[in-house]
């Protein structure tokens, strides 16, 4: 069976690419259904893009690589597509856009676009052999217990990264890239919770509050969640992409709270109150109870000098912690790193030294922040490759 283009991976990037390739297109995935990561994203409502998506929201060895694709297919283009399909949506915090209904609406939209383009979709299909030919690529796939030989002019790697292996994530794109001599950057789990070997926050599991998490490279203001294994929440997931093992982080538990002034005022009005009682008005009581074992906060408010209050504020503003690790690919929302962008054209996503081979989405060394940015990269890179193939 001969196709113009075969796309490996029926996720966000792969289906987006298929809708724009033109010609005879086949999308292959080993999962039972397309778009599984889309289905579970955003609590089942799919955070499908971000209103503020731009190059500064992405990590890559080459921070300029993503600019071309993001500029030629923007968040507004995808929002228009969503609207065209009659999908209602709403904005949450920080420009994050979600379906009013279900993430399945986004999957169905992509399937409808696939059908409109005349592309075929084979699920529960695995690649068993792959080689380069003079005119393109030759594959053998296994489908319904049958071995089927295929050929194509263009081959698109859209199989994602290693994150969430229980959903079928593998390193297939990396293996194929290696087979054809494409270089890789280091890969690791990103947008992932921190763990602590002593499980020191087990008793605080479920406690959440606004916080600022930072290291030497960056900082993020968002919710912090204590878990039985360590730290999670948006601020933690964001920082994890910039964290390296063995590195300390700083936690500011009162980033926008004028606590020094509040405590001084209350010292005048009700000095007999215990300091911990007053702190529990501004911070979760369970957290205050835990912190009193690590930070001096004994006595009543009246016992606290300005210097003592300043020391307390400093401690709450710069709590230094060193995670033992992360939860890894098991719960990571994305894989950091991937196929080196030096190997690809930023305009077409085609491999410079392997004509007809394309790589898009999470398989590439472009990783977005939490909040819809990785989906936007999938849409933009998929569109870039698809449009390039259609124009050949």
Short mmCIF file of C-alpha atoms in Angstrom, two decimals:
data_model
loop_
_atom_site.label_atom_id
_atom_site.label_comp_id
_atom_site.label_asym_id
_atom_site.label_seq_id
_atom_site.Cartn_x
_atom_site.Cartn_y
_atom_site.Cartn_z
CA UNK A 1 0.00 0.00 0.00
CA UNK A 2 1.40 3.35 -1.03
CA UNK A 3 0.74 6.72 0.60
CA UNK A 4 2.06 10.20 0.03
CA UNK A 5 2.52 10.71 3.76
CA UNK A 6 2.51 8.41 6.76
CA UNK A 7 2.27 10.02 10.20
CA UNK A 8 3.34 8.00 13.22
CA UNK A 9 1.24 9.15 16.18
CA UNK A 10 -2.44 10.09 16.39
CA UNK A 11 -2.01 12.71 19.08
CA UNK A 12 -2.48 16.46 18.88
CA UNK A 13 0.46 17.16 16.55
CA UNK A 14 -0.08 14.11 14.34
CA UNK A 15 -3.76 14.72 13.69
CA UNK A 16 -3.17 18.43 13.12
CA UNK A 17 -0.49 17.61 10.56
CA UNK A 18 -2.73 15.07 8.78
CA UNK A 19 -5.42 17.69 8.31
CA UNK A 20 -3.04 19.88 6.26
CA UNK A 21 -0.81 17.49 4.29
CA UNK A 22 -2.95 16.95 1.20
CA UNK A 23 -2.63 13.82 -0.94
CA UNK A 24 -3.09 10.32 0.41
CA UNK A 25 -2.32 10.35 4.13
CA UNK A 26 -2.25 7.57 6.73
CA UNK A 27 -2.04 8.17 10.49
CA UNK A 28 -0.83 5.21 12.58
CA UNK A 29 -1.04 4.78 16.35
CA UNK A 30 -0.55 1.76 18.61
CA UNK A 31 -3.20 2.94 21.09
CA UNK A 32 -6.82 1.83 21.03
CA UNK A 33 -8.07 5.34 20.33
CA UNK A 34 -6.63 8.61 19.00
CA UNK A 35 -5.82 11.62 21.18
CA UNK A 36 -5.51 9.89 24.55
CA UNK A 37 -3.42 12.70 26.06
CA UNK A 38 -5.97 15.20 24.80
CA UNK A 39 -8.74 13.20 26.45
CA UNK A 40 -7.23 13.33 29.95
CA UNK A 41 -5.85 16.86 29.75
CA UNK A 42 -7.21 19.75 31.75
CA UNK A 43 -9.22 17.51 34.05
CA UNK A 44 -11.12 16.20 31.02
CA UNK A 45 -11.76 19.66 29.54
CA UNK A 46 -8.51 20.10 27.59
CA UNK A 47 -6.46 23.24 28.18
CA UNK A 48 -6.12 23.51 24.40
CA UNK A 49 -4.06 26.70 24.14
CA UNK A 50 -3.05 29.86 25.96
CA UNK A 51 -3.98 33.42 24.98
CA UNK A 52 -0.45 34.60 25.73
CA UNK A 53 1.48 31.83 23.95
CA UNK A 54 4.77 33.10 22.55
CA UNK A 55 8.40 32.01 22.14
CA UNK A 56 9.25 33.09 25.69
CA UNK A 57 7.01 30.33 27.08
CA UNK A 58 9.12 27.51 25.63
CA UNK A 59 12.36 25.80 26.60
CA UNK A 60 14.82 24.55 23.97
CA UNK A 61 18.53 24.38 23.36
CA UNK A 62 17.72 26.84 20.55
CA UNK A 63 15.09 29.23 21.94
CA UNK A 64 14.59 30.80 18.49
CA UNK A 65 13.57 27.57 16.73
CA UNK A 66 9.89 27.70 17.73
CA UNK A 67 9.35 31.28 16.52
CA UNK A 68 8.57 30.48 12.87
CA UNK A 69 5.92 27.83 13.49
CA UNK A 70 4.28 29.77 16.33
CA UNK A 71 4.08 32.92 14.19
CA UNK A 72 2.55 31.16 11.18
CA UNK A 73 -0.13 29.28 13.15
CA UNK A 74 -1.02 31.16 16.31
CA UNK A 75 -3.32 30.53 19.26
CA UNK A 76 -5.87 32.76 17.52
CA UNK A 77 -5.86 30.50 14.48
CA UNK A 78 -6.63 27.51 16.65
CA UNK A 79 -9.30 29.43 18.57
CA UNK A 80 -10.92 30.22 15.22
CA UNK A 81 -10.89 26.51 14.36
CA UNK A 82 -12.50 25.64 17.70
CA UNK A 83 -15.17 28.27 17.10
CA UNK A 84 -15.80 27.03 13.57
CA UNK A 85 -16.65 23.63 15.04
CA UNK A 86 -19.04 25.19 17.54
CA UNK A 87 -17.03 24.26 20.63
CA UNK A 88 -17.73 26.57 23.57
CA UNK A 89 -14.74 27.53 25.69
CA UNK A 90 -13.75 29.71 28.61
CA UNK A 91 -10.63 31.34 30.01
CA UNK A 92 -9.26 30.40 33.40
CA UNK A 93 -6.27 32.02 35.08
CA UNK A 94 -3.24 33.27 33.17
CA UNK A 95 -4.80 32.98 29.72
CA UNK A 96 -5.52 29.25 29.89
CA UNK A 97 -8.39 28.24 27.57
CA UNK A 98 -10.58 25.19 28.29
CA UNK A 99 -13.60 23.56 26.67
CA UNK A 100 -16.87 24.29 28.46
CA UNK A 101 -17.81 20.70 27.79
CA UNK A 102 -15.39 17.84 27.25
CA UNK A 103 -11.90 17.34 25.85
CA UNK A 104 -13.50 14.74 23.59
CA UNK A 105 -14.85 17.68 21.58
CA UNK A 106 -11.29 18.61 20.57
CA UNK A 107 -10.57 15.01 19.57
CA UNK A 108 -13.73 14.87 17.50
CA UNK A 109 -12.86 18.20 15.88
CA UNK A 110 -9.49 16.83 14.81
CA UNK A 111 -11.08 13.62 13.53
CA UNK A 112 -13.55 15.68 11.53
CA UNK A 113 -10.65 17.69 10.07
CA UNK A 114 -8.89 14.41 9.29
CA UNK A 115 -11.95 13.11 7.47
CA UNK A 116 -12.39 16.39 5.59
CA UNK A 117 -8.81 16.05 4.35
CA UNK A 118 -9.41 12.44 3.29
CA UNK A 119 -6.77 11.02 5.62
CA UNK A 120 -6.98 7.47 6.96
CA UNK A 121 -6.49 6.52 10.61
CA UNK A 122 -5.26 3.13 11.80
CA UNK A 123 -5.20 2.53 15.56
CA UNK A 124 -3.87 -0.55 17.38
CA UNK A 125 -1.18 -0.66 14.73
CA UNK A 126 2.54 -1.06 15.47
CA UNK A 127 5.57 -0.41 13.31
CA UNK A 128 7.75 -3.52 13.05
CA UNK A 129 10.18 -2.43 10.33
CA UNK A 130 11.27 0.88 8.82
CA UNK A 131 13.91 1.79 6.24
CA UNK A 132 14.79 4.61 3.84
CA UNK A 133 14.33 4.10 0.12
CA UNK A 134 15.34 6.16 -2.93
CA UNK A 135 11.82 7.56 -3.21
CA UNK A 136 10.91 7.79 0.48
CA UNK A 137 10.34 5.16 3.15
CA UNK A 138 9.28 1.53 3.40
CA UNK A 139 7.51 0.27 6.53
CA UNK A 140 6.01 -2.92 7.78
CA UNK A 141 3.24 -2.62 10.36
CA UNK A 142 1.30 -5.13 12.39
CA UNK A 143 -2.46 -4.65 12.41
CA UNK A 144 -5.13 -7.15 13.42
CA UNK A 145 -2.47 -9.89 13.61
CA UNK A 146 -1.40 -9.19 10.01
CA UNK A 147 1.89 -7.84 8.69
CA UNK A 148 1.23 -5.09 6.15
CA UNK A 149 3.95 -3.52 3.95
CA UNK A 150 3.63 0.22 3.32
CA UNK A 151 5.54 2.84 1.36
CA UNK A 152 5.43 6.64 1.45
CA UNK A 153 7.28 9.72 0.23
CA UNK A 154 7.01 11.56 3.54
CA UNK A 155 7.27 10.19 7.08
CA UNK A 156 6.26 12.32 10.08
CA UNK A 157 7.38 11.50 13.63
CA UNK A 158 4.56 12.61 15.95
CA UNK A 159 4.74 9.93 18.64
CA UNK A 160 5.51 12.34 21.49
CA UNK A 161 7.94 11.71 24.34
CA UNK A 162 8.24 9.31 27.25
CA UNK A 163 5.82 10.99 29.66
CA UNK A 164 2.95 8.91 31.11
CA UNK A 165 4.02 5.43 29.92
CA UNK A 166 0.80 3.87 31.28
CA UNK A 167 -0.94 5.66 28.40
CA UNK A 168 1.37 4.01 25.91
CA UNK A 169 4.12 6.63 25.68
CA UNK A 170 7.39 5.24 24.31
CA UNK A 171 10.65 6.54 22.93
CA UNK A 172 9.79 5.45 19.37
CA UNK A 173 10.47 8.85 17.81
CA UNK A 174 13.88 8.91 19.47
CA UNK A 175 14.68 5.40 18.22
CA UNK A 176 13.77 6.35 14.66
CA UNK A 177 15.71 9.60 14.92
CA UNK A 178 18.76 7.61 16.05
CA UNK A 179 18.25 5.14 13.18
CA UNK A 180 18.49 7.98 10.66
CA UNK A 181 21.41 9.71 12.37
CA UNK A 182 19.53 12.63 13.97
CA UNK A 183 21.10 13.96 17.15
CA UNK A 184 19.17 14.14 20.42
CA UNK A 185 19.33 16.53 23.33
CA UNK A 186 19.11 15.19 26.88
CA UNK A 187 15.58 14.12 27.80
CA UNK A 188 14.00 14.15 31.24
CA UNK A 189 10.60 14.40 32.90
CA UNK A 190 9.16 17.93 33.09
CA UNK A 191 6.03 19.57 34.47
CA UNK A 192 6.28 16.98 37.22
CA UNK A 193 5.92 16.96 41.05
CA UNK A 194 8.95 17.01 43.35
CA UNK A 195 9.57 14.13 45.74
CA UNK A 196 11.37 13.98 49.10
CA UNK A 197 12.89 10.68 50.23
CA UNK A 198 11.87 11.26 53.86
CA UNK A 199 8.27 12.04 52.84
CA UNK A 200 8.51 15.00 55.19
CA UNK A 201 5.24 16.50 53.99
CA UNK A 202 3.12 13.39 54.40
CA UNK A 203 1.13 14.95 57.26
CA UNK A 204 0.49 18.06 55.14
CA UNK A 205 -0.95 16.11 52.21
CA UNK A 206 -3.80 18.07 50.65
CA UNK A 207 -2.76 21.49 52.00
CA UNK A 208 -2.60 24.15 49.28
CA UNK A 209 -1.77 27.86 49.16
CA UNK A 210 -0.47 30.53 46.76
CA UNK A 211 3.33 30.57 46.68
CA UNK A 212 6.37 31.67 44.73
CA UNK A 213 8.84 28.93 43.86
CA UNK A 214 12.25 29.81 42.49
CA UNK A 215 15.77 28.66 41.80
CA UNK A 216 18.81 30.39 40.31
CA UNK A 217 17.24 30.54 36.86
CA UNK A 218 13.60 31.54 37.28
CA UNK A 219 10.56 31.80 39.54
CA UNK A 220 6.84 31.10 39.28
CA UNK A 221 3.89 32.43 41.27
CA UNK A 222 1.01 29.97 41.48
CA UNK A 223 -0.60 27.40 43.75
CA UNK A 224 1.56 25.04 45.82
CA UNK A 225 0.17 21.67 46.91
CA UNK A 226 1.66 19.41 49.56
CA UNK A 227 1.37 15.68 48.85
CA UNK A 228 2.25 12.48 50.66
CA UNK A 229 5.29 12.18 48.37
CA UNK A 230 6.39 15.82 48.28
CA UNK A 231 5.33 18.99 46.47
CA UNK A 232 3.00 19.52 43.54
CA UNK A 233 0.70 22.21 42.15
CA UNK A 234 1.22 24.57 39.20
CA UNK A 235 4.16 26.49 40.71
CA UNK A 236 6.03 23.23 41.34
CA UNK A 237 5.29 21.77 37.91
CA UNK A 238 6.51 24.94 36.24
CA UNK A 239 9.76 25.08 38.21
CA UNK A 240 10.47 21.38 37.62
CA UNK A 241 11.28 22.12 33.98
CA UNK A 242 14.14 24.36 35.15
CA UNK A 243 15.35 22.14 38.01
CA UNK A 244 18.31 19.76 38.13
CA UNK A 245 18.86 16.95 40.61
CA UNK A 246 20.61 17.98 43.81
CA UNK A 247 19.61 21.62 43.41
CA UNK A 248 17.89 23.56 46.18
CA UNK A 249 14.71 25.53 45.59
CA UNK A 250 13.26 28.49 47.48
CA UNK A 251 9.65 28.65 48.57
CA UNK A 252 8.01 31.97 49.40
CA UNK A 253 4.84 31.15 51.34
CA UNK A 254 3.69 34.78 51.50
CA UNK A 255 4.55 36.29 48.09
CA UNK A 256 1.81 38.93 48.06
CA UNK A 257 0.93 39.10 51.74
CA UNK A 258 2.09 42.14 53.81
CA UNK A 259 2.45 39.85 56.82
CA UNK A 260 4.93 42.02 58.73
CA UNK A 261 2.51 44.94 58.81
CA UNK A 262 -0.44 42.69 59.63
CA UNK A 263 1.37 41.12 62.58
CA UNK A 264 2.50 44.50 63.92
CA UNK A 265 -1.06 45.82 63.75
CA UNK A 266 -2.44 42.76 65.51
CA UNK A 267 0.29 43.01 68.13
CA UNK A 268 -1.14 46.40 69.04
CA UNK A 269 -4.78 45.26 68.95
CA UNK A 270 -4.48 41.81 70.51
CA UNK A 271 -1.02 41.13 71.83
CA UNK A 272 -2.14 38.26 74.07
CA UNK A 273 -2.89 36.04 71.09
CA UNK A 274 -0.41 33.27 70.36
CA UNK A 275 1.75 34.03 67.37
CA UNK A 276 0.80 30.70 65.79
CA UNK A 277 -2.90 31.52 66.20
CA UNK A 278 -2.48 34.77 64.31
CA UNK A 279 -0.37 33.11 61.61
CA UNK A 280 -3.12 30.52 61.11
CA UNK A 281 -5.42 33.38 60.05
CA UNK A 282 -3.17 33.97 57.04
CA UNK A 283 -1.70 30.54 56.32
CA UNK A 284 -3.20 27.03 56.50
CA UNK A 285 -3.33 25.96 60.16
CA UNK A 286 -1.77 22.54 59.43
CA UNK A 287 1.13 24.24 57.71
CA UNK A 288 1.70 26.62 60.62
CA UNK A 289 1.64 23.66 63.02
CA UNK A 290 4.32 21.93 60.96
CA UNK A 291 6.48 25.01 60.45
CA UNK A 292 6.68 25.77 64.18
CA UNK A 293 9.02 22.78 64.47
CA UNK A 294 11.46 24.38 62.00
CA UNK A 295 10.98 28.14 62.41
CA UNK A 296 10.95 30.00 65.77
CA UNK A 297 7.40 31.16 66.44
CA UNK A 298 6.87 30.64 70.15
CA UNK A 299 5.02 32.95 72.50
CA UNK A 300 2.37 35.60 72.13
CA UNK A 301 2.31 38.47 69.67
CA UNK A 302 3.23 40.87 72.43
CA UNK A 303 6.48 38.94 72.95
CA UNK A 304 7.60 39.53 69.36
CA UNK A 305 9.95 42.42 68.65
CA UNK A 306 10.13 43.97 65.20
CA UNK A 307 13.42 42.15 64.68
CA UNK A 308 11.82 38.81 65.58
CA UNK A 309 8.94 39.48 63.21
CA UNK A 310 11.41 40.39 60.46
CA UNK A 311 13.27 37.11 61.00
CA UNK A 312 9.97 35.23 60.80
CA UNK A 313 9.00 36.97 57.56
CA UNK A 314 12.43 36.21 56.10
CA UNK A 315 12.05 32.53 56.97
CA UNK A 316 8.58 32.29 55.45
CA UNK A 317 9.73 34.15 52.34
CA UNK A 318 12.80 32.04 51.62
CA UNK A 319 12.15 28.49 52.80
CA UNK A 320 15.03 26.49 51.33
CA UNK A 321 14.31 22.91 50.31
CA UNK A 322 16.20 20.31 48.31
CA UNK A 323 13.98 17.73 46.59
CA UNK A 324 15.42 14.25 46.28
CA UNK A 325 13.95 13.92 42.81
CA UNK A 326 10.72 14.02 40.83
CA UNK A 327 7.95 11.54 40.18
CA UNK A 328 9.49 10.96 36.77
CA UNK A 329 7.76 10.07 33.52
CA UNK A 330 5.03 8.26 35.44
CA UNK A 331 3.19 11.52 36.11
CA UNK A 332 5.14 14.07 34.03
CA UNK A 333 2.92 16.08 31.73
CA UNK A 334 5.67 16.41 29.14
CA UNK A 335 9.18 15.28 28.20
CA UNK A 336 11.86 17.97 28.22
CA UNK A 337 14.35 17.73 25.34
CA UNK A 338 14.13 15.47 22.32
CA UNK A 339 15.25 15.59 18.69
CA UNK A 340 17.84 18.35 18.38
CA UNK A 341 16.40 21.36 16.55
CA UNK A 342 19.72 21.78 14.73
CA UNK A 343 18.66 18.72 12.74
CA UNK A 344 15.40 20.30 11.53
CA UNK A 345 14.16 23.21 9.43
CA UNK A 346 12.29 25.62 11.69
CA UNK A 347 9.99 26.50 8.78
CA UNK A 348 9.04 22.99 7.60
CA UNK A 349 10.08 20.68 10.50
CA UNK A 350 11.86 18.49 7.90
CA UNK A 351 15.17 16.82 8.75
CA UNK A 352 17.94 18.67 6.97
CA UNK A 353 19.87 15.54 5.99
CA UNK A 354 17.00 13.06 5.56
CA UNK A 355 14.63 14.37 2.85
CA UNK A 356 11.00 13.49 3.53
CA UNK A 357 11.48 12.88 7.27
CA UNK A 358 9.67 15.32 9.60
CA UNK A 359 9.47 15.60 13.39
CA UNK A 360 6.79 17.57 15.26
CA UNK A 361 5.24 18.09 18.68
CA UNK A 362 6.74 16.70 21.87
CA UNK A 363 9.24 14.55 19.94
CA UNK A 364 11.23 17.74 19.24
CA UNK A 365 13.37 19.67 21.72
CA UNK A 366 10.71 22.33 22.29
CA UNK A 367 8.91 22.20 25.65
CA UNK A 368 6.20 24.59 26.78
CA UNK A 369 5.17 25.88 30.16
CA UNK A 370 2.15 24.52 31.96
CA UNK A 371 -1.09 26.09 30.75
CA UNK A 372 -1.86 25.08 27.16
CA UNK A 373 1.52 25.97 25.66
CA UNK A 374 2.49 22.41 24.71
CA UNK A 375 -0.77 21.93 22.86
CA UNK A 376 -0.13 25.16 20.97
CA UNK A 377 3.29 23.83 19.94
CA UNK A 378 1.56 20.66 18.71
CA UNK A 379 -0.89 22.69 16.62
CA UNK A 380 1.79 25.04 15.27
CA UNK A 381 4.44 22.43 14.48
CA UNK A 382 1.85 20.05 13.01
CA UNK A 383 0.53 22.81 10.78
CA UNK A 384 4.07 23.77 9.72
CA UNK A 385 4.93 20.24 8.63
CA UNK A 386 1.56 19.60 7.01
CA UNK A 387 1.66 22.85 5.04
CA UNK A 388 5.23 22.16 3.90
CA UNK A 389 4.27 18.68 2.68
CA UNK A 390 1.20 20.02 0.87
CA UNK A 391 3.31 22.59 -0.99
CA UNK A 392 5.90 20.08 -2.27
#
